[in-house]
Amino acid sequence: MLMMIGMVTGRWLDVEPSSMISDGVDHDRSNHENPTSYLRMGSSMLYADERCQSIYGFLPCADTMPEGVFLMIMYTYLLMLGEDWIRKGSQALFLLLGDKAVGASVFQVLMALPRIVFVIVGGVLSTESAAEYQVAFGVSMYAGSTLITLTLIWGFQIILSRDKLRGKGSLPGCEHQEDTQTNSWSLKHILSILNDTGVNIDKETGDIAVIMLLSLIPFATIELVAIINSPIIILFALIVSGVSLLLYFAYQIGNPWIRHRSLAYLKQENLRNRFFYHVQRLAEDDLVDEHGKPNFKAFESVFARADVDNDGYISRDELENLIEKVFELEKDNISKEYAKAEILTHFDDDNSGMINWSEFTKGCSKWLQKWKSVAIGSNSVSTNLWKQVEKVAIRNKRADLTQIEKIMPRILKQVLEEHELVTPNGEPDREKIERLFSQYDEDSDNEIHRHELKKFIETLHFGVSLDHDTVLEEMIKDFDNDSNRTIEKHEFVEGFIKWIDRAINYDPSIKDPKHAIAKFEEDSWAEIDEPMNTVKPKASFVYVIFGILVMYLISGAFMQSILQFSNAAQIPFLLTSFVVSPIAMNARMVVTALLVTRPHVSKNASLTFSQIYGGLVMNNLLGLLTLLITVYMKGLSWTYSSEVLSIMIPSAIVGLFALKRDTYPLWASILAMLLYPISICIYYVLNS
């Protein structure tokens, strides 16, 4: 209305975010290019080109802070999933290849990949304009993850694996409990715990700590850039880093003990899985009660079966028989010698070479607790198997397993392997079935009576502890057509022919009758055997490929969401890249260490710390090499000295501490965890 009444002076609106606000008056209507004559408004959401750009055209991005937080959580989960797939696949490949040098090298590279993928994606696979900023993020995150491993995770491992130290006597608190309870918070008692408890370390772990220190040589070389800022220094450091990595691979070929320790670390979980799986199948009760505590009655039948001479001890020969004939661990790719040595190491407390009942129950308790800890903190075979044991599933299914639909597939497979009841053209061999009948028809009256059939059942191995009388009744019910409580010759033959035909025709796509019967048995028992299904070779490759693909696709989107959140929340870039992101990526390891209470497993602690040091060696060498290749090929300026120092300082401190020590006292864990905030402060000062 005012404009209709008289002449007014107005102003133009524009959305250029970089412009200044004008005086609001358009003095020259013919020229709207004058930046001082009209008002410009920033960050308008009405224009599509001002909104965030989706990566790859399908991954979501965020315009607001709540959206950014949600995407950070979602992308973090996907990255953890990809890392878990890489870990699962690479571990399966390593176990499959055994202690071959190529298997160990591939395993170490794959395990280091999740930490350096941000450097790869940010530098090698990005444009030159975005490379410098994204590489800075990737390097900061990589350095922050290394710092967490050397401080928080290293310290938690000492706390959770603590035991009495060599030459320090009994654990404080194990004796004189009344005195301990009354003086539990006295200064003397606290100092005693800090100094007398911790982790006992073997010589090999100290040797790997030396290698970790040597892996810092390329880091020291690149720090020469601070003195001589020249591309020649970067090229020289690149060559030193590449040669160091090759020398490390060559050293492992000539000194296979490093890969043997990595393999032993993985085999420990594998052996526990198989051990308790077979114990549960043979036990007459459940391994854990309703409170999750060990049920020692369940172990009695297994101990009795192992103790052949009933002298109250499992000797070396009896243990070997248990491993080879009863558990058949070699079918699970676990060598008899390794299994025997490991079981004796963890069960034979008095080093007598024999295991008594007390040692057996104590060892089983420790392994159960350790197994539960690993299962809770991972997504693996251990998890599936522990859930089945914890739910008392085998006991609940045992009645179902005695049904004829479960019994006959397993009987057929075993009888087929021994007597070959199928002709070459895939038909049931009536003559051999009759011969099998005659073998158990002891009185030759053309009838198999209950006691004769029971002898036949007792020769079979069902893999679980089943009531033979129940199995007997099921077979009689299925084979005895005239209900006279005996199985006549024609009933026996026709019954087997019926089941053989059913098995052969179970899967029409399988032409080989032996394979068809094996498939019939496998599917019939899949529910009970499922927890022990390990990752197959082809599946392990699929896990690795998909894990790498997920991490590659998500890492760029994750970096974008972190940067958008940092800008929106006005959080310093250093804090998000060096602290927040590494904590998010290592959340599973940190939370597992915090929440899972493990038993005193000092015999395993050395392997755990060996894995930490060995993993850091590969992270250091491969991570720095990747960074230097990126900087050199992209022509980036070197601005990563603070990140390099944040890796070198804690690595040098922990490495020098572990150099000649055979024990890690509890007080060392406190110092290690204090090193984390101190290192963050040093990093902030260096960047300021």
XYZ file of C-alpha atoms in Angstrom:
688
model
C 0.000 0.000 0.000
C 2.834 2.415 0.825
C 4.397 1.794 -2.590
C 1.115 2.745 -4.252
C 0.903 6.014 -2.289
C 4.322 7.384 -3.045
C 7.934 6.851 -4.114
C 9.994 4.600 -1.859
C 13.620 3.462 -1.851
C 14.249 -0.257 -1.297
C 17.047 -2.768 -1.462
C 17.854 -5.936 -3.392
C 18.391 -9.312 -1.734
C 21.151 -11.740 -2.720
C 22.360 -15.031 -1.290
C 26.099 -14.827 -1.806
C 27.431 -15.938 1.616
C 30.780 -14.282 1.210
C 29.357 -10.764 0.690
C 29.074 -7.954 3.198
C 25.770 -6.366 4.322
C 25.188 -3.077 2.489
C 23.613 0.155 3.705
C 20.333 -1.167 2.304
C 19.777 1.511 -0.384
C 19.991 0.868 -4.109
C 21.511 4.116 -5.396
C 21.977 2.816 -8.925
C 19.083 0.656 -10.101
C 20.724 0.001 -13.422
C 23.746 -1.595 -11.851
C 23.102 -4.324 -9.335
C 26.718 -5.445 -9.397
C 27.695 -2.744 -6.907
C 28.316 -4.754 -3.688
C 27.747 -1.666 -1.520
C 24.250 -0.875 -2.750
C 22.192 -3.847 -1.703
C 21.876 -6.465 1.045
C 23.278 -9.978 0.623
C 21.952 -12.838 2.773
C 24.097 -15.919 3.554
C 23.360 -19.660 3.850
C 19.882 -19.646 2.334
C 18.368 -23.119 2.356
C 16.195 -22.271 -0.637
C 18.973 -22.954 -3.101
C 20.016 -26.485 -3.818
C 23.619 -25.606 -4.610
C 24.070 -24.297 -1.060
C 23.064 -27.598 0.542
C 25.499 -30.366 1.417
C 26.621 -32.566 -1.451
C 26.001 -36.298 -1.210
C 29.075 -38.489 -1.667
C 28.834 -40.980 -4.562
C 25.330 -39.662 -5.210
C 23.571 -41.978 -2.763
C 25.188 -41.697 0.692
C 23.284 -39.172 2.850
C 24.853 -35.995 4.198
C 23.746 -33.535 6.881
C 22.639 -29.890 6.858
C 21.851 -29.625 10.572
C 23.666 -30.669 13.737
C 21.172 -33.429 14.742
C 21.478 -34.927 11.270
C 25.255 -34.771 11.563
C 25.267 -36.598 14.896
C 23.002 -39.316 13.500
C 25.196 -39.771 10.422
C 28.342 -39.917 12.566
C 26.835 -42.746 14.609
C 25.583 -44.572 11.524
C 28.857 -44.275 9.620
C 30.853 -45.270 12.704
C 28.785 -48.445 12.981
C 29.299 -49.236 9.287
C 33.052 -48.675 9.596
C 33.198 -50.968 12.616
C 31.233 -53.549 10.635
C 33.676 -53.317 7.741
C 36.626 -53.587 10.126
C 35.046 -56.639 11.747
C 34.581 -58.305 8.356
C 38.229 -57.648 7.479
C 39.341 -59.030 10.848
C 37.158 -62.127 10.594
C 38.187 -62.890 7.023
C 41.895 -62.255 7.571
C 41.958 -64.397 10.721
C 40.249 -67.239 8.868
C 42.772 -66.947 6.022
C 45.681 -66.921 8.472
C 44.396 -70.015 10.266
C 43.812 -71.674 6.902
C 47.301 -70.915 5.599
C 48.911 -71.860 8.898
C 52.368 -70.470 9.597
C 53.269 -69.760 5.976
C 55.126 -66.477 5.564
C 52.753 -65.146 2.913
C 49.776 -65.818 5.195
C 51.329 -63.896 8.065
C 52.269 -60.929 5.854
C 48.829 -60.694 4.263
C 47.211 -61.018 7.684
C 49.272 -58.179 9.152
C 48.611 -55.869 6.202
C 44.873 -56.534 6.341
C 44.749 -55.972 10.091
C 46.557 -52.624 9.668
C 44.293 -51.518 6.819
C 41.390 -50.101 8.913
C 43.695 -47.555 10.558
C 45.281 -46.261 7.366
C 42.230 -46.391 5.105
C 41.457 -42.732 5.867
C 44.924 -41.717 4.693
C 44.451 -43.751 1.510
C 40.982 -42.423 0.735
C 41.834 -38.881 1.805
C 45.037 -38.688 -0.216
C 45.504 -41.250 -2.947
C 41.855 -41.435 -4.023
C 40.825 -37.772 -3.624
C 41.352 -34.740 -5.847
C 44.388 -32.537 -5.327
C 42.288 -29.649 -4.019
C 40.707 -31.798 -1.296
C 43.697 -34.017 -0.609
C 45.555 -31.793 1.862
C 42.572 -31.262 4.155
C 41.425 -34.874 4.013
C 44.937 -36.264 4.510
C 45.305 -34.051 7.582
C 42.131 -35.586 8.974
C 43.241 -39.148 8.131
C 46.708 -38.705 9.644
C 45.313 -37.156 12.834
C 42.850 -39.995 13.213
C 45.564 -42.587 12.553
C 47.847 -40.971 15.157
C 45.003 -40.748 17.683
C 44.191 -44.458 17.237
C 47.835 -45.393 17.814
C 47.874 -43.259 20.963
C 44.746 -44.980 22.325
C 46.300 -48.412 21.747
C 49.542 -47.516 23.541
C 47.878 -45.838 26.519
C 44.278 -46.820 27.274
C 44.116 -50.296 25.753
C 47.665 -51.164 26.887
C 46.838 -50.056 30.420
C 43.493 -51.860 30.565
C 45.143 -55.085 29.439
C 47.477 -54.965 32.457
C 44.586 -54.344 34.841
C 42.378 -57.083 33.444
C 45.163 -59.675 33.030
C 46.803 -58.950 36.390
C 48.241 -61.755 38.464
C 50.979 -62.142 41.038
C 54.344 -61.070 39.678
C 57.355 -63.349 39.671
C 59.036 -63.457 43.069
C 56.308 -61.390 44.753
C 54.547 -64.197 46.635
C 50.773 -64.619 46.697
C 48.252 -62.199 45.309
C 47.320 -59.503 47.799
C 43.881 -60.288 48.994
C 44.099 -64.065 48.480
C 45.462 -64.710 51.953
C 44.540 -63.221 55.303
C 41.222 -62.043 53.958
C 40.090 -60.611 57.273
C 43.148 -58.375 57.525
C 42.681 -57.355 53.930
C 39.062 -56.414 54.476
C 39.853 -54.217 57.472
C 42.893 -52.563 55.877
C 41.869 -52.772 52.229
C 42.293 -49.042 51.685
C 45.472 -48.533 53.696
C 48.343 -46.921 51.830
C 50.617 -49.898 52.422
C 48.082 -52.330 50.979
C 47.443 -50.144 47.921
C 51.177 -49.810 47.245
C 51.572 -53.563 47.664
C 48.886 -54.213 45.049
C 50.385 -51.684 42.642
C 53.879 -53.140 42.962
C 53.255 -56.875 43.487
C 50.536 -57.498 40.901
C 50.601 -57.066 37.172
C 51.524 -59.131 34.134
C 54.374 -61.583 33.643
C 55.961 -61.235 30.213
C 58.146 -63.657 28.286
C 61.304 -62.853 26.319
C 59.642 -62.971 22.896
C 57.280 -60.136 23.832
C 60.273 -57.984 24.759
C 61.864 -58.807 21.399
C 58.771 -57.595 19.546
C 58.885 -54.398 21.632
C 62.442 -53.873 20.303
C 61.138 -54.233 16.743
C 58.467 -51.654 17.563
C 61.200 -49.245 18.633
C 63.124 -49.909 15.400
C 59.984 -49.138 13.396
C 60.322 -45.522 14.601
C 63.494 -44.988 12.517
C 61.530 -43.830 9.422
C 59.574 -41.443 11.679
C 62.820 -39.903 12.913
C 63.977 -39.558 9.302
C 60.930 -37.598 8.188
C 61.343 -35.208 11.124
C 64.432 -33.880 9.284
C 61.917 -31.891 7.219
C 61.707 -29.496 10.170
C 65.398 -28.725 9.565
C 65.613 -29.071 5.784
C 62.240 -28.476 4.148
C 62.862 -30.090 0.796
C 61.119 -32.709 -1.381
C 64.414 -34.608 -1.364
C 64.013 -35.290 2.370
C 60.475 -36.577 1.803
C 61.744 -38.859 -0.971
C 64.589 -40.055 1.258
C 62.152 -40.777 4.108
C 59.882 -42.570 1.622
C 62.738 -44.837 0.558
C 63.737 -45.520 4.181
C 60.136 -46.352 5.074
C 59.722 -48.713 2.101
C 62.992 -50.477 2.783
C 62.092 -50.846 6.475
C 58.800 -52.512 5.573
C 60.531 -54.931 3.195
C 63.188 -55.702 5.825
C 60.421 -56.480 8.340
C 58.811 -58.932 5.928
C 62.203 -60.515 5.242
C 62.947 -60.755 8.967
C 59.731 -62.681 9.522
C 60.665 -65.141 6.799
C 64.023 -65.799 8.436
C 62.593 -65.692 11.972
C 59.193 -67.399 11.874
C 58.662 -67.118 15.639
C 56.838 -63.794 15.119
C 54.146 -65.284 12.914
C 54.055 -68.368 15.149
C 53.062 -66.157 18.068
C 50.382 -64.413 16.022
C 49.051 -67.796 14.956
C 49.133 -69.066 18.542
C 47.122 -66.024 19.659
C 44.377 -66.875 17.153
C 44.568 -70.614 17.803
C 43.876 -70.100 21.513
C 40.319 -68.976 20.811
C 39.967 -71.679 18.154
C 41.079 -74.398 20.578
C 38.757 -73.165 23.333
C 35.856 -73.160 20.880
C 36.450 -76.761 19.843
C 37.286 -77.959 23.332
C 34.054 -76.729 24.919
C 31.967 -77.654 21.916
C 33.078 -81.277 22.197
C 32.851 -81.225 26.002
C 29.260 -79.950 25.755
C 28.362 -82.619 23.224
C 29.749 -85.400 25.425
C 28.580 -84.048 28.770
C 25.428 -85.432 30.329
C 24.411 -82.015 31.634
C 24.937 -78.349 30.834
C 28.302 -76.620 31.242
C 26.791 -73.575 32.940
C 23.939 -73.332 35.415
C 21.090 -70.837 35.371
C 23.377 -68.231 36.991
C 26.048 -68.597 34.311
C 28.444 -70.382 36.689
C 30.371 -73.544 35.716
C 28.402 -76.736 36.355
C 31.103 -79.155 37.481
C 28.803 -82.175 37.387
C 28.711 -81.790 33.615
C 32.476 -82.288 33.449
C 32.478 -85.555 35.404
C 31.468 -87.755 32.472
C 34.117 -86.160 30.244
C 36.836 -86.610 32.870
C 35.748 -90.216 33.438
C 35.856 -90.894 29.711
C 39.359 -89.452 29.472
C 40.631 -91.277 32.593
C 40.700 -94.728 31.005
C 42.536 -96.521 33.839
C 40.412 -94.827 36.554
C 43.418 -93.696 38.597
C 42.068 -90.153 39.057
C 44.517 -88.584 36.597
C 44.517 -87.842 32.883
C 47.950 -88.878 31.711
C 49.674 -87.637 28.558
C 48.614 -90.748 26.644
C 45.039 -90.454 27.874
C 44.977 -86.763 26.957
C 46.289 -87.624 23.521
C 43.567 -90.237 23.131
C 40.933 -87.708 24.238
C 42.161 -85.180 21.684
C 42.650 -87.620 18.809
C 39.939 -90.254 19.213
C 37.180 -88.570 21.243
C 37.345 -84.871 20.321
C 38.933 -85.501 16.891
C 40.410 -82.004 16.979
C 42.554 -82.629 13.917
C 39.335 -82.497 11.878
C 39.035 -78.929 13.165
C 42.546 -78.092 11.802
C 44.067 -78.191 15.299
C 47.184 -80.328 15.579
C 47.324 -82.973 18.261
C 50.685 -81.704 19.552
C 49.490 -78.106 19.851
C 46.256 -79.064 21.612
C 48.054 -81.334 24.083
C 50.703 -78.707 24.885
C 48.127 -75.932 25.371
C 45.821 -78.007 27.568
C 48.726 -79.136 29.753
C 50.002 -75.552 29.985
C 46.677 -74.212 31.260
C 45.442 -77.214 33.249
C 48.544 -78.876 34.726
C 49.304 -76.477 37.601
C 51.912 -78.655 39.331
C 53.751 -79.490 36.063
C 53.469 -83.214 36.756
C 52.523 -84.060 33.197
C 49.105 -85.262 34.393
C 45.787 -83.552 35.122
C 43.798 -84.490 38.231
C 40.124 -83.737 38.828
C 40.826 -80.524 40.749
C 43.104 -79.202 38.015
C 40.600 -80.229 35.345
C 37.710 -78.310 36.930
C 39.916 -75.317 37.704
C 41.234 -75.213 34.149
C 37.750 -75.557 32.685
C 36.521 -72.702 34.895
C 39.301 -70.402 33.713
C 38.760 -71.277 30.085
C 35.003 -70.832 30.417
C 35.469 -67.332 31.820
C 38.040 -66.427 29.175
C 35.826 -67.886 26.469
C 32.835 -65.897 27.727
C 34.920 -62.705 27.720
C 36.028 -63.224 24.120
C 32.487 -64.149 23.056
C 30.961 -61.022 24.606
C 33.565 -58.773 23.026
C 33.471 -60.169 19.485
C 31.237 -61.272 16.680
C 32.688 -64.691 16.028
C 32.244 -68.406 16.390
C 32.848 -67.953 20.116
C 29.814 -65.687 20.380
C 27.482 -68.124 18.662
C 28.741 -71.089 20.647
C 28.637 -69.279 23.986
C 25.064 -68.188 23.361
C 24.108 -71.787 22.702
C 25.774 -73.008 25.881
C 24.408 -70.098 27.934
C 20.861 -70.819 26.761
C 21.298 -74.488 27.672
C 20.286 -75.252 24.104
C 21.876 -78.670 23.776
C 19.979 -80.041 26.757
C 16.711 -78.674 25.430
C 17.376 -80.190 22.004
C 18.670 -83.530 23.240
C 15.183 -85.049 23.302
C 14.651 -83.897 19.721
C 17.950 -85.443 18.644
C 16.762 -88.928 19.607
C 13.953 -88.729 17.071
C 14.336 -91.014 14.078
C 14.613 -88.032 11.678
C 17.843 -87.053 13.438
C 19.172 -90.532 14.183
C 18.976 -92.148 10.757
C 20.856 -89.466 8.763
C 23.844 -89.810 11.106
C 23.593 -93.625 11.107
C 23.415 -93.706 7.318
C 26.517 -91.565 6.907
C 28.603 -93.722 9.247
C 27.355 -97.049 7.885
C 27.878 -95.864 4.328
C 31.491 -94.906 5.066
C 32.217 -98.316 6.591
C 30.061 -100.738 4.562
C 29.302 -98.852 1.296
C 25.608 -99.708 1.115
C 25.135 -97.941 -2.248
C 25.981 -99.395 -5.665
C 28.061 -97.434 -8.223
C 24.877 -96.491 -10.123
C 23.384 -94.875 -7.017
C 21.003 -97.615 -5.896
C 20.815 -99.187 -2.406
C 22.955 -102.362 -2.317
C 20.532 -104.964 -0.953
C 23.223 -107.643 -0.656
C 25.460 -105.512 1.563
C 22.502 -104.460 3.709
C 21.691 -108.137 4.275
C 25.327 -108.754 5.141
C 25.154 -105.931 7.709
C 22.035 -107.542 9.188
C 23.810 -110.897 9.513
C 26.723 -109.221 11.278
C 24.496 -108.305 14.236
C 22.101 -111.267 14.084
C 24.196 -113.232 16.565
C 21.871 -116.257 16.898
C 21.147 -116.371 13.130
C 17.378 -116.534 13.621
C 16.727 -113.835 10.957
C 15.676 -111.408 13.687
C 17.561 -108.678 15.493
C 16.495 -108.517 19.121
C 16.829 -105.566 21.471
C 20.220 -106.537 22.908
C 21.612 -107.180 19.407
C 20.341 -103.871 18.074
C 21.774 -102.083 21.118
C 25.238 -103.449 20.301
C 24.871 -101.999 16.813
C 23.846 -98.596 18.239
C 26.791 -98.574 20.658
C 29.217 -98.768 17.731
C 27.898 -95.487 16.356
C 29.117 -91.975 17.180
C 26.390 -89.344 17.334
C 28.668 -86.513 18.460
C 26.501 -85.788 21.522
C 25.657 -87.730 24.637
C 22.391 -89.527 23.795
C 20.435 -92.156 25.697
C 21.013 -95.405 23.788
C 17.785 -96.915 25.084
C 15.813 -94.013 23.634
C 17.604 -94.391 20.312
C 16.849 -98.121 20.438
C 13.136 -97.510 20.935
C 13.039 -95.036 18.059
C 14.673 -97.482 15.669
C 12.363 -100.328 16.672
C 9.348 -98.077 16.253
C 10.448 -97.124 12.726
C 11.673 -100.556 11.479
C 9.279 -102.946 13.264
C 6.297 -103.038 10.921
C 4.514 -105.950 12.596
C 4.990 -104.572 16.141
C 6.519 -107.770 17.568
C 9.356 -105.802 19.254
C 12.020 -107.367 17.036
C 13.357 -106.370 13.632
C 13.172 -109.144 11.065
C 15.567 -109.402 8.141
C 13.188 -108.052 5.501
C 12.171 -105.202 7.842
C 15.820 -104.279 8.396
C 16.613 -104.344 4.677
C 13.501 -102.476 3.576
C 13.952 -99.926 6.358
C 17.508 -99.113 5.267
C 16.494 -98.990 1.600
C 13.735 -96.523 2.478
C 16.134 -94.217 4.310
C 18.862 -94.517 1.648
C 16.378 -93.591 -1.087
C 15.176 -90.661 0.987
C 18.731 -89.419 1.512
C 19.790 -89.828 -2.128
C 16.700 -87.983 -3.375
C 16.962 -85.264 -0.697
C 18.728 -82.869 -3.056
C 18.122 -83.721 -6.736
C 20.941 -81.409 -7.809
C 23.522 -83.705 -6.160
C 24.266 -86.715 -8.369
C 26.883 -88.452 -6.217
C 24.985 -90.641 -3.656
C 27.749 -90.261 -1.051
C 27.592 -86.480 -1.286
C 23.794 -86.599 -1.214
C 23.772 -88.649 2.005
C 26.399 -86.342 3.523
C 24.242 -83.328 2.652
C 21.194 -85.061 4.143
C 23.062 -85.639 7.397
C 24.587 -82.143 7.448
C 21.245 -80.380 7.036
C 19.514 -82.649 9.560
C 22.115 -81.772 12.208
C 22.736 -78.182 11.116
C 20.968 -76.689 14.142
C 23.213 -78.481 16.624
C 26.398 -78.223 14.552
C 25.862 -74.598 13.497
C 27.903 -72.955 16.299
C 31.050 -74.690 15.078
C 30.693 -73.735 11.414
C 33.881 -71.802 10.798
C 34.506 -69.370 7.995
C 35.283 -71.314 4.817
C 38.094 -70.261 2.449
C 35.798 -68.687 -0.145
C 33.770 -66.971 2.573
C 36.930 -65.541 4.121
C 37.825 -63.868 0.815
C 34.284 -62.498 0.580
C 34.527 -61.101 4.124
C 37.811 -59.347 3.325
C 36.623 -57.932 -0.013
C 33.322 -56.650 1.354
C 35.039 -55.281 4.471
C 37.509 -53.293 2.351
C 34.698 -52.111 0.066
C 32.577 -50.907 3.000
C 35.479 -49.055 4.609
C 36.417 -47.433 1.298
C 32.871 -46.250 0.557
C 32.063 -45.074 4.081
C 35.358 -43.451 5.086
C 34.852 -40.424 2.836
C 31.290 -39.912 4.064
C 32.451 -40.357 7.652
C 35.103 -37.656 7.227
C 32.542 -35.324 5.678
C 30.054 -35.849 8.501
C 32.759 -35.281 11.124
C 33.901 -32.055 9.479
C 30.327 -30.786 9.091
C 29.597 -31.590 12.719
C 32.818 -29.891 13.821
C 31.930 -26.710 11.931
C 28.309 -26.685 13.092
C 29.188 -27.321 16.743
C 32.232 -25.004 16.552
C 34.457 -27.779 17.889
C 38.149 -27.417 16.959
C 39.249 -29.591 14.072
C 42.132 -30.971 16.175
C 39.724 -32.285 18.791
C 37.443 -34.089 16.342
C 40.201 -35.646 14.213
C 42.667 -36.565 16.955
C 40.338 -37.403 19.868
C 36.667 -37.878 18.955
C 37.078 -39.889 15.751
C 39.746 -42.312 17.093
C 37.648 -42.970 20.203
C 34.641 -43.678 17.987
C 36.629 -46.070 15.812
C 38.220 -47.844 18.793
C 35.055 -47.791 20.885
C 34.515 -51.536 20.689
C 37.986 -52.373 21.982
C 37.822 -49.778 24.759
C 34.310 -50.721 25.895
C 35.180 -54.416 25.832
C 38.219 -53.776 27.990
C 36.163 -51.691 30.417
C 33.088 -53.899 30.762
C 34.436 -57.431 30.460
C 36.006 -58.761 33.652
C 38.495 -61.414 32.736
C 40.113 -63.973 35.017
C 43.806 -64.051 35.829
C 45.183 -65.220 32.492
C 48.855 -64.356 32.867
C 49.817 -67.284 30.639
C 47.955 -65.588 27.780
C 49.015 -62.018 28.587
C 52.324 -62.217 26.741
C 50.554 -63.222 23.541
C 48.146 -60.302 23.962
C 50.941 -57.750 24.321
C 52.844 -59.397 21.467
C 49.792 -58.790 19.284
C 49.670 -55.142 20.377
C 53.341 -54.536 19.593
C 53.259 -56.535 16.354
C 50.176 -54.677 15.169
C 51.792 -51.325 15.927
C 54.923 -52.272 13.961
C 52.851 -52.854 10.836
C 50.687 -49.777 11.521
C 53.802 -47.610 11.884
C 55.610 -48.861 8.792
C 52.639 -49.212 6.450
C 50.888 -46.066 7.702
C 53.932 -43.827 7.292
C 54.725 -45.323 3.881
C 51.181 -44.613 2.707
C 51.361 -41.042 4.010
C 54.709 -40.343 2.355
C 53.556 -41.782 -0.971
C 50.497 -39.527 -0.805
C 52.504 -36.413 0.064
C 55.119 -37.067 -2.615
C 52.714 -37.978 -5.435
C 50.239 -35.171 -4.696
C 52.965 -32.597 -4.107
C 51.573 -31.682 -0.697
C 53.490 -29.596 1.800
C 54.694 -31.423 4.904
C 52.559 -30.269 7.871
C 52.297 -33.507 9.830
C 55.248 -33.284 12.217
C 52.984 -33.006 15.276
C 51.146 -36.205 14.302
C 54.459 -37.994 13.765
C 55.688 -36.879 17.190
C 52.411 -37.959 18.807
C 53.122 -41.461 17.505
C 56.846 -41.475 18.284
C 56.662 -40.248 21.892
C 54.269 -42.862 23.371
C 55.776 -45.617 21.196
C 59.256 -44.775 22.477
C 58.107 -44.565 26.113
C 56.238 -47.888 26.059
C 58.925 -49.572 23.963
C 61.765 -48.504 26.276
C 59.731 -49.579 29.293
C 59.131 -53.030 27.794
C 62.668 -53.391 26.447
C 64.216 -55.482 29.220
C 61.311 -56.056 31.604
C 59.790 -59.453 32.245
C 56.962 -57.981 34.358
C 54.540 -55.079 33.913
C 53.488 -53.889 37.411
C 50.002 -52.532 37.955
C 51.324 -49.013 38.495
C 52.518 -49.004 34.869
C 48.907 -49.168 33.686
C 48.076 -45.984 35.612
C 51.032 -44.140 34.093
C 50.087 -45.374 30.627
C 46.530 -44.098 30.931
C 47.770 -40.752 32.284
C 49.949 -40.513 29.191
C 46.811 -40.202 27.046
C 45.637 -36.749 28.229
C 49.253 -35.576 28.437
C 49.829 -36.558 24.805
C 46.658 -34.731 23.750
C 47.947 -31.578 25.440
C 51.351 -31.944 23.746
C 49.630 -32.408 20.377
C 47.519 -29.293 20.944
C 50.579 -27.225 21.907
C 52.531 -28.439 18.865
C 49.688 -27.464 16.549
C 49.208 -24.111 18.216
